[in-house]
PDB file of C-alpha atoms in Angstrom:
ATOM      1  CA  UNK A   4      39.635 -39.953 -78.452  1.00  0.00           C
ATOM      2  CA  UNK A   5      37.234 -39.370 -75.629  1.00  0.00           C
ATOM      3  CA  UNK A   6      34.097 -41.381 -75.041  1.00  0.00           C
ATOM      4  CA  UNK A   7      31.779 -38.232 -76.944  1.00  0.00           C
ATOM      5  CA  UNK A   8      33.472 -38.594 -80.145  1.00  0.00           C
ATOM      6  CA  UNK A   9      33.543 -42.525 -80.034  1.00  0.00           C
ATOM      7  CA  UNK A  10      29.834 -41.916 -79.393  1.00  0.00           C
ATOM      8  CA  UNK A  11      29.016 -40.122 -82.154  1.00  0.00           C
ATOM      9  CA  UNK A  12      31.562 -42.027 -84.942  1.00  0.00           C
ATOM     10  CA  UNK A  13      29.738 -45.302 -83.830  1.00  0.00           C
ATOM     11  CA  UNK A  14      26.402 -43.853 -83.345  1.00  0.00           C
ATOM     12  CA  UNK A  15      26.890 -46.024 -79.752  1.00  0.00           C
ATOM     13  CA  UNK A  16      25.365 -44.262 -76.646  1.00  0.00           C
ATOM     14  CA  UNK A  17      28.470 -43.266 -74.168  1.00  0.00           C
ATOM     15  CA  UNK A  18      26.099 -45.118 -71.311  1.00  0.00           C
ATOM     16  CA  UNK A  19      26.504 -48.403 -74.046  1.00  0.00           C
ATOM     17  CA  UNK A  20      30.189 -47.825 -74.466  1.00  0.00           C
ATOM     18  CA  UNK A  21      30.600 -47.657 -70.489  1.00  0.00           C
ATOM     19  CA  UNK A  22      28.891 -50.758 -70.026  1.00  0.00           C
ATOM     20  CA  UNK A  23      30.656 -52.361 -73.258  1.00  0.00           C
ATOM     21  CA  UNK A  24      34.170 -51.347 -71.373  1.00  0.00           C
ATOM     22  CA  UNK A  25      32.041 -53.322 -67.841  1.00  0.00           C
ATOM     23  CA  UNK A  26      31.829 -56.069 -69.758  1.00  0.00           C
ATOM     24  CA  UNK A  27      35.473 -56.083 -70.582  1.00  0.00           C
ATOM     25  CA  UNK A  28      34.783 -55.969 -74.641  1.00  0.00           C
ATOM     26  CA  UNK A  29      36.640 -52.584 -74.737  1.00  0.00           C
ATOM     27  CA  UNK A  30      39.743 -51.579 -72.623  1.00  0.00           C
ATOM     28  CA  UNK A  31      40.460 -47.665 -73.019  1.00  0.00           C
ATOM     29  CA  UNK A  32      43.070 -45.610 -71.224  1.00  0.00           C
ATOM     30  CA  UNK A  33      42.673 -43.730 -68.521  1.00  0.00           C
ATOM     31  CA  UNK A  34      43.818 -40.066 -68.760  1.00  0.00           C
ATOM     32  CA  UNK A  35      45.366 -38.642 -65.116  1.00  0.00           C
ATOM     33  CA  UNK A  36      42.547 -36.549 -65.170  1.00  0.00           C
ATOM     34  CA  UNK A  37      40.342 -40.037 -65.038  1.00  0.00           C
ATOM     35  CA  UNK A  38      38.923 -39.667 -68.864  1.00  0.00           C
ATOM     36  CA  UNK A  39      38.506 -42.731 -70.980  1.00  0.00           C
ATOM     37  CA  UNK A  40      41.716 -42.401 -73.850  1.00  0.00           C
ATOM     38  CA  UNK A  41      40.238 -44.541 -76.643  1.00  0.00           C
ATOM     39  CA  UNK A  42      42.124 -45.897 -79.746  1.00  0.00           C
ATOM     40  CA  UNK A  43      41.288 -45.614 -83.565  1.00  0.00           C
ATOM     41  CA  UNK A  44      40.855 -49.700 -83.086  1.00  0.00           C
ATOM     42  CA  UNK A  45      37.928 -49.235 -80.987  1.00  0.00           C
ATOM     43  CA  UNK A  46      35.890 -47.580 -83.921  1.00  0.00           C
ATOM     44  CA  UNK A  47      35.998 -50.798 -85.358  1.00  0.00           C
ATOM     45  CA  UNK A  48      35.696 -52.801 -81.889  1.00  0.00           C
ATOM     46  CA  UNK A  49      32.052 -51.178 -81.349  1.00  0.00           C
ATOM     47  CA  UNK A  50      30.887 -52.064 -84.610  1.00  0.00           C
ATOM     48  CA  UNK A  51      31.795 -54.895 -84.156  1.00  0.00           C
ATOM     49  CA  UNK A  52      30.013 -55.521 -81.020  1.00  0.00           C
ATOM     50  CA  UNK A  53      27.471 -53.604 -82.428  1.00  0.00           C
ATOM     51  CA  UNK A  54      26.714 -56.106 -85.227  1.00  0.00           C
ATOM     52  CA  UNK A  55      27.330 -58.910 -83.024  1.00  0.00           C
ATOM     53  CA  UNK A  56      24.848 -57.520 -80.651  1.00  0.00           C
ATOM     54  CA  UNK A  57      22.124 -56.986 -83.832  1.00  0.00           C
ATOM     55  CA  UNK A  58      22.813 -60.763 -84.302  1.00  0.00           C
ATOM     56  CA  UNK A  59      21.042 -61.767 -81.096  1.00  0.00           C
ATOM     57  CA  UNK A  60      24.479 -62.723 -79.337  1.00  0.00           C
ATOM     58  CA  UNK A  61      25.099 -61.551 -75.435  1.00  0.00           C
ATOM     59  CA  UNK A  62      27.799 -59.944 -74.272  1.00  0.00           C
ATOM     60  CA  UNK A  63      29.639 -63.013 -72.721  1.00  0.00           C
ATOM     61  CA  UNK A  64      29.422 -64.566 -76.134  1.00  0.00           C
ATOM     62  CA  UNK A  65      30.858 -61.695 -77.865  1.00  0.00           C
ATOM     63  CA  UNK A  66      33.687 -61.729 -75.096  1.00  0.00           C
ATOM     64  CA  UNK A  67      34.615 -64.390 -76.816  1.00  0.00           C
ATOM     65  CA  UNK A  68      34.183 -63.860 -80.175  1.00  0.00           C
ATOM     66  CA  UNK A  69      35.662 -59.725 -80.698  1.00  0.00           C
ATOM     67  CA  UNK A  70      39.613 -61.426 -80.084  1.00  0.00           C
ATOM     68  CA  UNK A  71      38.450 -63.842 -83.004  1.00  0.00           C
ATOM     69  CA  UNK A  72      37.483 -61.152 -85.831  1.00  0.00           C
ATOM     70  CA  UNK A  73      40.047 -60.563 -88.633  1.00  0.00           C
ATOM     71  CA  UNK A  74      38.176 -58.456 -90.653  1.00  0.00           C
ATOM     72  CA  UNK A  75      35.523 -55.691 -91.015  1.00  0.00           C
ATOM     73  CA  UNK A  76      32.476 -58.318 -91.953  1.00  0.00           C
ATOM     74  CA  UNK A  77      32.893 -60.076 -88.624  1.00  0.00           C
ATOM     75  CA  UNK A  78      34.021 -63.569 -90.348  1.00  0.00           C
ATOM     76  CA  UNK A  79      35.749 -65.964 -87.467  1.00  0.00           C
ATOM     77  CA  UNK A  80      38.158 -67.283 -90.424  1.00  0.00           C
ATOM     78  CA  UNK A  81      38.646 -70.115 -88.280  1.00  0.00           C
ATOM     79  CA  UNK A  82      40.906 -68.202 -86.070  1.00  0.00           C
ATOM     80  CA  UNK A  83      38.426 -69.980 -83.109  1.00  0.00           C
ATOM     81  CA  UNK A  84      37.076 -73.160 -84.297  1.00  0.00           C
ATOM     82  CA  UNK A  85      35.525 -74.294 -80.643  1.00  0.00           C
ATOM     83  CA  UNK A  86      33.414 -70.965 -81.013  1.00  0.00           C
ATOM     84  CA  UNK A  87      31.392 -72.485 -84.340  1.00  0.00           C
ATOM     85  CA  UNK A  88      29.353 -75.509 -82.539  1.00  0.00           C
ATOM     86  CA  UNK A  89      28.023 -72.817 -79.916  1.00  0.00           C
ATOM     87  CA  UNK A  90      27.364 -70.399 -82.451  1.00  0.00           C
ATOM     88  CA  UNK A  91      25.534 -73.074 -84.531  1.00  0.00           C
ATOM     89  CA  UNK A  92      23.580 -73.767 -81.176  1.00  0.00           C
ATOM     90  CA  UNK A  93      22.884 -69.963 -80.766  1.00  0.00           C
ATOM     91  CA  UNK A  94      22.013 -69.936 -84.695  1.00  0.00           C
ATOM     92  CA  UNK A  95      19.220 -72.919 -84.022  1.00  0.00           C
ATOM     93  CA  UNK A  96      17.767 -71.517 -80.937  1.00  0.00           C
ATOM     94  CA  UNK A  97      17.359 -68.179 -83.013  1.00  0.00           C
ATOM     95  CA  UNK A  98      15.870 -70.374 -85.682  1.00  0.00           C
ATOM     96  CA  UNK A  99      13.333 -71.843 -83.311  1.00  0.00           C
ATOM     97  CA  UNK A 100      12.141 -68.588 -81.607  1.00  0.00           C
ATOM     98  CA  UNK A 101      11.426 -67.206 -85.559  1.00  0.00           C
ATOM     99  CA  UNK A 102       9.111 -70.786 -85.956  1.00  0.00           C
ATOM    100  CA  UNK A 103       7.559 -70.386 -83.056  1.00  0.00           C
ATOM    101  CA  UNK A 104       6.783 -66.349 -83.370  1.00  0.00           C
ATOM    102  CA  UNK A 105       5.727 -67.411 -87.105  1.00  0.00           C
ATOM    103  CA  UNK A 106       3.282 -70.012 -85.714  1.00  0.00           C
ATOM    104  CA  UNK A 107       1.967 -67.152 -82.936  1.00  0.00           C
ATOM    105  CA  UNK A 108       1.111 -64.914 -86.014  1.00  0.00           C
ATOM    106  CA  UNK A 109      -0.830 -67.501 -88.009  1.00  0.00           C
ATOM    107  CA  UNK A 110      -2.953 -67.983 -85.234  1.00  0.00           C
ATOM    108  CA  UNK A 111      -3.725 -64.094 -84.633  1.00  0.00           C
ATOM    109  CA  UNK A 112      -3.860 -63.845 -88.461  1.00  0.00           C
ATOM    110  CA  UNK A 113      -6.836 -66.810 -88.063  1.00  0.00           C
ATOM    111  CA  UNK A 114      -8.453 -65.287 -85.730  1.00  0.00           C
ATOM    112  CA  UNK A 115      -8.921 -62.133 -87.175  1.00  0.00           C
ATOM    113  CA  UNK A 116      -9.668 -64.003 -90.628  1.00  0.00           C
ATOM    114  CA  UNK A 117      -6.735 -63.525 -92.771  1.00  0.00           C
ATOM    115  CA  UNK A 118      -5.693 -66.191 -94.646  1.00  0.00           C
ATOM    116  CA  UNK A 119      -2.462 -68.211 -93.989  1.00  0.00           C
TER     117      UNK A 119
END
């Protein structure tokens, strides 16, 4: 399938699917007429990166973690143990940014005189 109908199936921009392919998390063909050939398997690659992506993760990161996917939910299944302990690390740092943006809007919500 060409990158327009990829586009519209996974609702991901053909500018986002050229720099997803940059990033080496999708490999299509290459028609002799230079067109991007890509698979049925790639439906499922973008949504995967696409949830991934949602999830606060960077690209490098999900580099590593599309080869690791068995299923449709995204569930590592221990296929790639030595990914968990930097996920975990990526899972606190997310945690920490939510504290501190909590603790940002108690303050504005104080100073405008709405109770905690």
């Amino acid at each position: 399938m060409r990158i327009g109908e990829l586009s519209r199936r996974t609702g991901a921009s053909p500018r986002a699917l050229r720099y997803y392919e940059e990033q080496g998390l999708l490999s299509p063909l290459r028609r002799p007429s230079g067109y991007r050939d890509y698979a049925e398997r790639d439906v499922t690659t973008v949504r995967r990166i696409q949830v991934l992506l949602s999830a606060g993760l960077g690209t490098s990161v999900i580099a590593e973690i599309v080869p690791c996917v068995e299923d449709e939910n995204v569930v590592l299944a221990g296929r790639c143990p030595e990914l968990l302990e930097g996920l975990a690390r990526e899972r606190a740092r997310i945690t920490a940014a939510i504290d501190d943006l909590t603790a940002a809007r108690d303050i504005l919500d104080s100073l405008v005189g709405r109770p905690l």
